[in-house]
Short mmCIF file of C-alpha atoms in Angstrom, two decimals:
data_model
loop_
_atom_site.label_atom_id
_atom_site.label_comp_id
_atom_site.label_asym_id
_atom_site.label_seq_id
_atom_site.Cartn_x
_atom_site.Cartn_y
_atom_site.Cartn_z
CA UNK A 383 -6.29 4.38 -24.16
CA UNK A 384 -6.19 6.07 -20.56
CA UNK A 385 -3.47 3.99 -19.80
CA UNK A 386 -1.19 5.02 -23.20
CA UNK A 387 -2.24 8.69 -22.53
CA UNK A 388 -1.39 8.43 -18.65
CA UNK A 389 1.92 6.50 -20.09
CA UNK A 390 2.88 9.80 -22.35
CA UNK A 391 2.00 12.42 -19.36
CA UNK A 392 4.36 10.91 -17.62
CA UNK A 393 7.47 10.47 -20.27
CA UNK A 394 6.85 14.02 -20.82
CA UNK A 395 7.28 15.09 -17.21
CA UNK A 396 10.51 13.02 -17.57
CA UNK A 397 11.77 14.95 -20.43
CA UNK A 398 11.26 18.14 -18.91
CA UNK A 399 13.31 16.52 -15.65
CA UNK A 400 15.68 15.37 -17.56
CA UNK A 401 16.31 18.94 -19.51
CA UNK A 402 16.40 21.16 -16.58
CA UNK A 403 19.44 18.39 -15.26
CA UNK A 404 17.26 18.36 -11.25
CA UNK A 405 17.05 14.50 -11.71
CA UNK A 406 19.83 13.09 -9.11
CA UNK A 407 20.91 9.57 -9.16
CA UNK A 408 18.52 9.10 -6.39
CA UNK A 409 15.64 9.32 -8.53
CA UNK A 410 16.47 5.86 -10.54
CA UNK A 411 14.10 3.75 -8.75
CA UNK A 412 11.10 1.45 -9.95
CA UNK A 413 8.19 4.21 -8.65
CA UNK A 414 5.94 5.21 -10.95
CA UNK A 415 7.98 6.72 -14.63
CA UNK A 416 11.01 6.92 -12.85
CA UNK A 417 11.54 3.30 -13.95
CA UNK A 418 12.15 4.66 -17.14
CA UNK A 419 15.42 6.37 -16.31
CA UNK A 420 18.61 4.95 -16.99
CA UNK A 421 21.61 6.32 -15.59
CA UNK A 422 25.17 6.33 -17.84
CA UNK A 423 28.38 6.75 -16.15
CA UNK A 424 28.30 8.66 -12.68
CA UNK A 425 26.64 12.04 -14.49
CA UNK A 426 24.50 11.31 -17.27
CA UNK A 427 20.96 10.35 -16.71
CA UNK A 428 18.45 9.64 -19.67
CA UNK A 429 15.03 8.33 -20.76
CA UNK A 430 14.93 4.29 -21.38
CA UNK A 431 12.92 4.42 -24.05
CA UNK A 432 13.12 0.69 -24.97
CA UNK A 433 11.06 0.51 -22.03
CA UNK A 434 8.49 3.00 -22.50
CA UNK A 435 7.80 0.87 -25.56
CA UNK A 436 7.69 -2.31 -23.85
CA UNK A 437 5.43 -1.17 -21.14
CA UNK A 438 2.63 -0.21 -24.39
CA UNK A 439 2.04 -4.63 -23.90
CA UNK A 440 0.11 -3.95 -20.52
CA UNK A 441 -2.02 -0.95 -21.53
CA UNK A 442 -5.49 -1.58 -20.40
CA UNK A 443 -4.68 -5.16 -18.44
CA UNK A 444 -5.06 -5.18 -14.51
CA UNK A 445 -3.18 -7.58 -12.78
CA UNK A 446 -2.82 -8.72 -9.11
CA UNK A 447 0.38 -9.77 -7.09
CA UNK A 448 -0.30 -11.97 -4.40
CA UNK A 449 1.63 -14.82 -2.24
CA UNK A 450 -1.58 -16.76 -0.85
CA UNK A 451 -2.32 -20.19 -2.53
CA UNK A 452 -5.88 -19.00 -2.93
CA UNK A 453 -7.40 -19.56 -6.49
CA UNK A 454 -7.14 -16.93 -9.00
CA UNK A 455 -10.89 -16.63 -8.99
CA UNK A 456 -11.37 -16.44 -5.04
CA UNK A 457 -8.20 -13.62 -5.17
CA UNK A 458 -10.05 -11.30 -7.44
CA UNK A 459 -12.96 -12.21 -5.41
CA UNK A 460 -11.81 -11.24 -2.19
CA UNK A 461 -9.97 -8.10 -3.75
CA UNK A 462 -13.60 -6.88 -5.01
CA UNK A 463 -14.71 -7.18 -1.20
CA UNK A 464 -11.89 -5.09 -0.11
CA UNK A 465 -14.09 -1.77 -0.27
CA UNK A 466 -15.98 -2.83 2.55
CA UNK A 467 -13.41 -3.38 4.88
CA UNK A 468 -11.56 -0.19 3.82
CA UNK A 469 -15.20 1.52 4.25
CA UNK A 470 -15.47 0.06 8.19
CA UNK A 471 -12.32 1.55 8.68
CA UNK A 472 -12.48 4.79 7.74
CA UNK A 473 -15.67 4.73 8.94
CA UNK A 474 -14.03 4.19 12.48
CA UNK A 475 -11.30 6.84 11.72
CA UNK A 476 -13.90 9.37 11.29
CA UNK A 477 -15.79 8.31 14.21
CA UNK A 478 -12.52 8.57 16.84
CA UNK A 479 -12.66 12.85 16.61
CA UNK A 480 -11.40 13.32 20.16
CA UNK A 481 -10.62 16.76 21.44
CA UNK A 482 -7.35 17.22 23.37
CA UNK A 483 -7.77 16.45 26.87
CA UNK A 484 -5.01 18.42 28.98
CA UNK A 485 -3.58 16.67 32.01
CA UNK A 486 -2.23 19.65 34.26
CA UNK A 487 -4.23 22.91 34.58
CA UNK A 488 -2.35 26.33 33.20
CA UNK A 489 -1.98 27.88 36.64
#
C-alpha cells in the first residue's frame, strides 16, 4: 500500500511537471518517476502511463541486484549485516572532527 501511494505522489508531481512545460529532454532518464516520461518528437514530452501500470506488479516486493555467485540466502544475509559496517563508519566520520590547523602565522 505505501508503495502504490508513494507510486501516485510521484505521477502526480509528474503531471504538474509536465503542465507547467519545465521538464527538458534531459529529464528522461531511469531515476526515480522520471522513468515514466516518454518523450515524442523533439518537443513533446508526456507521462508513460503503460508503465505506471506495469510497475503496480512490484508493489510491496524487495528485491536485490547483485553480481557475486553467493547464494541467495547468504546475499540477503550479508545485506542484513550491512548496518553494522555502515554504523563503524559513521561512527569514525563523527569521530575525525578536526579543527583547521593553519600553516603560516597572519603577520
Amino acid at each position: 500500500m505505501k508503495d502504490e501511494h508513494n507510486r501516485i505522489r510521484g505521477l502526480q508531481r509528474l503531471e504538474k511537471r509536465v503542465k507547467t512545460g519545465k521538464l527538458t529532454k534531459s529529464n528522461i532518464n531511469n531515476k526515480g518517476y522520471n522513468k515514466y516520461l516518454r518523450m515524442q518528437g523533439d518537443v513533446t514530452i508526456e507521462i508513460d502511463y503503460e508503465k505506471f501500470n506495469q510497475d503496480k506488479v512490484w508493489d510491496g516486493l524487495k528485491g536485490y541486484a547483485t553480481n557475486t555467485k553467493l547464494r541467495d540466502k547468504q546475499v540477503i544475509e550479508n545485506y542484513k549485516n550491512l548496518w553494522h559496517i555502515e554504523k563503524a563508519f559513521r561512527m569514525s566520520k563523527t569521530d575525525l572532527r578536526i579543527r583547521p590547523i593553519y600553516h603560516r602565522l597572519r603577520h
